[in-house]
Coordinates of N, CA and C in Angstrom, one line a residue:
X15 N 54.2 62.6 22.7 CA 52.7 62.8 22.9 C 52.3 64.0 22.7
X16 N 51.2 64.3 21.7 CA 50.7 65.2 21.1 C 49.9 66.0 22.2
X17 N 49.7 67.5 22.6 CA 49.2 67.9 23.2 C 48.1 68.7 22.8
X18 N 46.7 68.3 23.5 CA 45.6 68.9 22.8 C 45.2 70.5 23.4
X19 N 46.2 70.9 24.4 CA 46.0 72.1 24.5 C 46.9 73.0 24.0
X20 N 47.4 73.1 22.8 CA 48.5 73.9 22.3 C 48.1 75.4 22.4
X21 N 48.8 76.2 22.9 CA 48.6 77.5 22.8 C 48.2 78.1 21.3
X22 N 47.3 79.1 21.5 CA 46.8 79.7 20.1 C 47.6 80.5 19.6
X23 N 47.5 80.3 18.2 CA 48.7 81.4 17.4 C 47.8 82.6 17.2
X24 N 48.4 83.6 16.8 CA 47.9 84.7 16.1 C 46.8 84.3 15.0
X25 N 47.3 83.6 14.0 CA 46.6 82.9 12.8 C 45.3 82.2 13.3
X26 N 45.4 81.5 14.3 CA 44.2 80.7 14.8 C 43.2 81.6 15.4
X27 N 43.7 82.7 16.2 CA 42.7 83.6 16.8 C 42.2 84.7 15.8
X28 N 42.9 85.0 14.6 CA 42.4 85.6 13.7 C 41.2 85.1 13.0
X29 N 41.3 83.7 12.7 CA 40.2 82.7 12.2 C 39.1 82.8 12.7
X30 N 39.2 82.7 14.4 CA 38.2 82.3 15.0 C 37.4 83.9 15.1
X31 N 38.0 84.8 15.4 CA 37.5 86.2 15.1 C 36.6 86.5 14.0
X32 N 37.1 85.8 12.8 CA 36.4 85.9 11.4 C 35.3 85.1 11.3
X33 N 35.1 83.9 12.2 CA 34.2 83.1 12.2 C 33.0 83.5 13.1
X34 N 33.4 84.3 13.9 CA 32.5 84.7 14.9 C 31.7 85.8 14.4
X35 N 32.6 86.9 13.7 CA 31.9 87.9 12.9 C 30.9 87.4 11.9
X36 N 31.5 86.3 11.0 CA 30.5 85.6 9.8 C 29.3 85.1 10.6
X37 N 29.5 84.4 11.7 CA 28.0 84.0 12.2 C 27.3 85.0 12.6
X38 N 27.7 85.9 13.2 CA 26.8 87.1 13.6 C 26.2 87.8 12.4
X39 N 26.9 87.7 11.5 CA 26.1 88.3 10.2 C 25.2 87.6 9.5
X40 N 25.6 86.2 9.6 CA 24.3 85.4 9.0 C 23.4 85.4 9.7
X41 N 23.2 85.4 11.3 CA 22.4 85.6 11.7 C 21.4 86.9 11.6
X42 N 21.9 87.8 11.5 CA 21.3 89.3 11.0 C 20.9 89.4 9.7
X43 N 21.5 88.9 8.9 CA 21.5 88.7 7.2 C 20.1 88.0 7.0
X44 N 19.5 86.9 7.7 CA 18.3 86.1 7.6 C 17.3 87.0 7.7
X45 N 17.2 88.3 8.0 CA 16.1 89.2 7.7 C 16.4 90.0 6.5
X46 N 17.1 89.9 5.9 CA 17.5 90.7 4.6 C 17.7 90.1 3.1
X47 N 17.5 90.6 2.2 CA 17.7 90.0 0.9 C 19.2 90.2 0.8
X48 N 19.8 89.2 0.1 CA 21.1 89.6 -0.2 C 22.3 88.4 0.4
X49 N 23.5 88.7 0.4 CA 24.5 87.5 0.9 C 25.7 88.4 1.6
X50 N 26.6 87.3 2.1 CA 27.6 88.1 2.7 C 28.7 87.2 1.8
X51 N 29.8 88.1 1.6 CA 30.8 87.6 0.7 C 32.3 88.3 1.1
X52 N 33.1 87.6 0.5 CA 34.7 88.3 0.4 C 34.8 89.1 -0.8
X53 N 35.1 90.4 -0.5 CA 35.4 91.2 -1.8 C 36.7 91.4 -2.3
X54 N 37.0 91.1 -3.3 CA 38.2 91.6 -4.2 C 38.2 92.6 -4.9
X55 N 38.9 93.8 -4.5 CA 38.8 94.9 -5.3 C 39.5 95.1 -6.6
X56 N 39.7 95.8 -7.5 CA 40.1 95.8 -8.8 C 41.7 96.1 -8.5
X57 N 42.0 96.8 -7.3 CA 43.5 97.3 -6.8 C 44.1 96.1 -6.3
X58 N 43.4 94.8 -6.0 CA 43.7 93.6 -5.5 C 43.5 93.3 -3.8
X59 N 43.3 94.5 -3.3 CA 42.8 94.6 -2.1 C 41.9 93.7 -1.6
X60 N 41.3 93.4 -0.5 CA 40.4 92.5 -0.3 C 39.3 93.1 1.2
X61 N 38.3 92.9 0.9 CA 37.2 93.4 2.0 C 37.0 91.9 2.6
X62 N 36.9 91.8 4.1 CA 36.8 90.4 4.6 C 35.5 90.2 4.5
X63 N 34.5 91.1 4.7 CA 32.9 90.7 4.4 C 32.2 91.9 3.8
X64 N 31.6 91.7 3.0 CA 30.6 92.6 2.3 C 29.2 92.1 2.5
X65 N 28.2 92.6 3.1 CA 26.8 92.2 3.2 C 26.1 93.0 2.2
X66 N 25.5 92.5 1.2 CA 24.8 93.3 0.2 C 24.0 92.4 -0.9
X67 N 23.4 93.0 -1.8 CA 22.9 92.4 -2.8 C 23.7 92.8 -4.2
X68 N 24.6 91.6 -4.5 CA 25.4 91.4 -5.7 C 24.8 91.8 -7.0
X69 N 23.8 91.2 -7.2 CA 23.1 91.6 -8.5 C 22.8 93.0 -8.8
X70 N 22.5 94.0 -7.7 CA 22.1 95.0 -7.7 C 23.5 96.1 -7.7
X71 N 24.2 95.5 -6.9 CA 25.6 96.3 -6.7 C 25.4 97.0 -5.5
X72 N 24.5 96.4 -4.4 CA 24.4 97.4 -3.4 C 25.0 96.6 -2.1
X73 N 25.8 97.5 -1.3 CA 26.4 97.1 -0.1 C 25.7 97.8 0.8
X74 N 25.5 97.0 2.1 CA 24.8 97.4 3.2 C 25.9 97.6 4.2
X75 N 26.8 96.8 4.2 CA 27.8 96.9 5.4 C 29.2 96.5 4.9
X76 N 30.4 96.9 5.1 CA 31.4 96.7 4.9 C 32.4 96.5 6.3
X77 N 32.9 95.1 6.2 CA 33.7 94.9 7.5 C 35.1 94.3 7.3
X78 N 35.8 94.7 7.8 CA 37.4 94.3 7.9 C 37.5 93.5 9.4
X79 N 38.3 92.6 9.7 CA 38.7 92.1 10.9 C 40.2 91.9 11.0
X80 N 40.6 92.4 12.2 CA 42.0 92.4 12.6 C 42.3 92.3 13.9
X81 N 43.0 91.4 14.4 CA 43.5 91.5 15.9 C 43.5 92.6 16.4
X82 N 44.4 93.5 15.6 CA 44.6 94.9 16.2 C 45.1 95.6 15.2
X83 N 45.4 97.2 15.7 CA 45.6 98.0 14.4 C 46.9 98.7 14.9
X84 N 47.9 98.0 15.8 CA 48.9 98.6 16.6 C 49.9 98.5 15.3
X85 N 50.1 97.8 14.4 CA 51.1 97.9 13.3 C 50.6 98.7 12.4
X86 N 51.5 99.7 11.7 CA 51.1 100.5 11.1 C 50.5 100.3 9.6
X87 N 51.3 99.1 9.3 CA 51.4 98.7 7.8 C 49.8 97.9 7.9
X88 N 49.7 97.1 8.8 CA 48.0 96.6 8.9 C 47.1 97.4 9.1
X89 N 47.4 98.4 9.7 CA 46.4 99.6 9.8 C 46.1 100.3 8.4
X90 N 47.0 100.7 7.5 CA 47.1 101.1 6.6 C 46.5 100.2 5.5
X91 N 47.0 98.8 5.5 CA 46.0 98.2 4.5 C 44.6 97.9 4.6
X92 N 44.2 97.8 6.1 CA 42.5 97.5 6.4 C 42.0 98.9 6.0
X93 N 42.6 100.1 6.2 CA 42.0 101.3 5.9 C 41.6 101.5 4.5
X94 N 42.8 101.5 3.7 CA 42.9 101.9 2.4 C 41.9 101.0 1.6
X95 N 41.9 99.5 2.0 CA 40.8 98.6 1.4 C 39.5 98.9 1.6
X96 N 39.3 99.5 2.9 CA 37.7 100.2 3.0 C 37.5 101.4 2.3
X97 N 38.4 102.4 2.3 CA 38.2 103.5 1.4 C 37.7 103.1 0.2
X98 N 38.7 102.3 -0.5 CA 38.4 101.9 -2.0 C 36.7 101.4 -2.0
X99 N 36.4 100.4 -1.2 CA 34.9 100.0 -1.2 C 34.2 101.2 -0.7
X100 N 34.4 101.9 0.0 CA 33.4 102.8 0.2 C 33.3 103.8 -0.7
X101 N 34.2 104.2 -1.6 CA 33.9 105.0 -2.3 C 33.1 104.2 -3.9
X102 N 33.7 103.0 -3.8 CA 33.0 102.2 -5.1 C 31.6 102.1 -4.6
X103 N 31.1 101.8 -3.5 CA 29.4 101.8 -3.1 C 28.9 102.7 -2.8
X104 N 29.8 104.0 -2.5 CA 29.0 105.3 -2.1 C 28.4 104.9 -0.5
X105 N 29.4 104.6 0.2 CA 29.1 104.2 1.5 C 29.9 105.3 2.5
X106 N 29.3 105.9 3.5 CA 30.0 106.8 4.1 C 30.3 106.2 5.6
X107 N 30.2 105.0 6.0 CA 30.7 104.3 7.1 C 31.2 102.6 6.7
X108 N 32.1 102.3 7.4 CA 32.6 101.0 7.4 C 32.8 100.6 9.0
X109 N 33.2 99.3 9.1 CA 33.9 99.0 10.1 C 34.8 97.9 10.3
X110 N 35.8 98.0 11.5 CA 36.9 97.2 11.2 C 36.6 96.5 13.0
X111 N 36.5 95.1 13.1 CA 36.3 94.5 14.0 C 37.8 93.9 14.4
X112 N 38.2 94.7 15.8 CA 39.3 94.0 16.5 C 38.9 93.2 17.6
X113 N 40.1 92.8 18.4 CA 40.1 92.0 19.8 C 39.6 93.2 20.8
X114 N 40.4 94.3 20.9 CA 39.8 95.2 22.0 C 40.1 96.4 21.7
X115 N 40.7 96.9 20.5 CA 40.6 98.3 20.2 C 39.3 99.0 19.9
X116 N 39.2 100.3 20.4 CA 38.0 101.1 19.7 C 38.3 102.3 19.4
X117 N 37.9 102.9 18.4 CA 38.0 104.3 17.7 C 37.3 104.4 16.7
X118 N 37.4 105.6 16.2 CA 37.2 106.3 14.7 C 38.0 107.0 13.9
X119 N 37.7 106.5 12.5 CA 39.1 107.0 11.7 C 38.2 107.9 10.7
X120 N 38.4 109.2 10.7 CA 37.9 110.1 9.9 C 38.7 109.9 8.7
X121 N 37.9 109.9 7.2 CA 38.6 109.8 5.9 C 37.8 110.4 5.0
X122 N 38.1 111.0 3.9 CA 37.2 111.8 3.0 C 36.1 111.2 2.6
X123 N 35.9 109.7 2.6 CA 35.0 109.1 2.3 C 33.9 109.1 3.5
X124 N 34.0 109.1 4.5 CA 33.5 109.2 5.7 C 34.0 108.5 7.1
X125 N 33.5 107.6 7.7 CA 34.1 107.3 8.8 C 34.3 105.6 8.9
X126 N 35.3 105.3 9.5 CA 35.6 103.8 9.8 C 35.5 103.6 11.4
X127 N 34.6 102.7 11.5 CA 34.4 102.7 13.0 C 35.3 101.2 13.6
X128 N 36.3 101.7 14.4 CA 36.9 100.6 15.1 C 36.3 100.2 16.2
X129 N 35.9 98.7 16.3 CA 35.1 98.4 17.5 C 35.8 97.1 17.7
X130 N 36.0 96.7 19.3 CA 36.2 95.7 20.0 C 35.1 94.6 19.7
X131 N 35.4 93.3 19.3 CA 34.6 92.3 19.0 C 33.5 92.3 19.7
X132 N 33.7 92.2 21.1 CA 32.6 91.9 22.4 C 31.4 93.2 22.0
X133 N 31.7 94.1 21.6 CA 31.1 95.2 21.3 C 30.1 95.2 20.3
X134 N 30.7 95.0 19.1 CA 30.3 94.6 17.7 C 29.4 93.4 17.6
X135 N 30.0 92.6 18.4 CA 28.9 91.0 18.6 C 27.6 91.3 19.2
X136 N 27.5 92.2 19.8 CA 26.2 92.4 21.3 C 25.6 93.4 20.5
X137 N 26.2 94.3 19.4 CA 25.2 95.0 18.8 C 24.2 94.9 17.8

């Protein structure tokens, strides 16, 4: 007999976190001209969410979503993608939304704010 209360996998938690971030961005974006999209960079790296005006090549916000930054490969992947996007759009700040972690990562392009989801969603 199937169980309706199956334990959540990290993949389903990641999807739920991405959905929460997207919905918050949609609510905030209603007062701005532009759109929210996934950005695939020339290097093949991806930015989970870019809010901006695609027609004019303007980015208001660059956001990655990751359950945590404990794994060095994950950290490097998220940071390097944001570095490339920050350079492309001449942004000096970007955000990584996680479940619990909070820190700042200083890079040559500027600063990446690592924020717990609850704090980012309330902001």
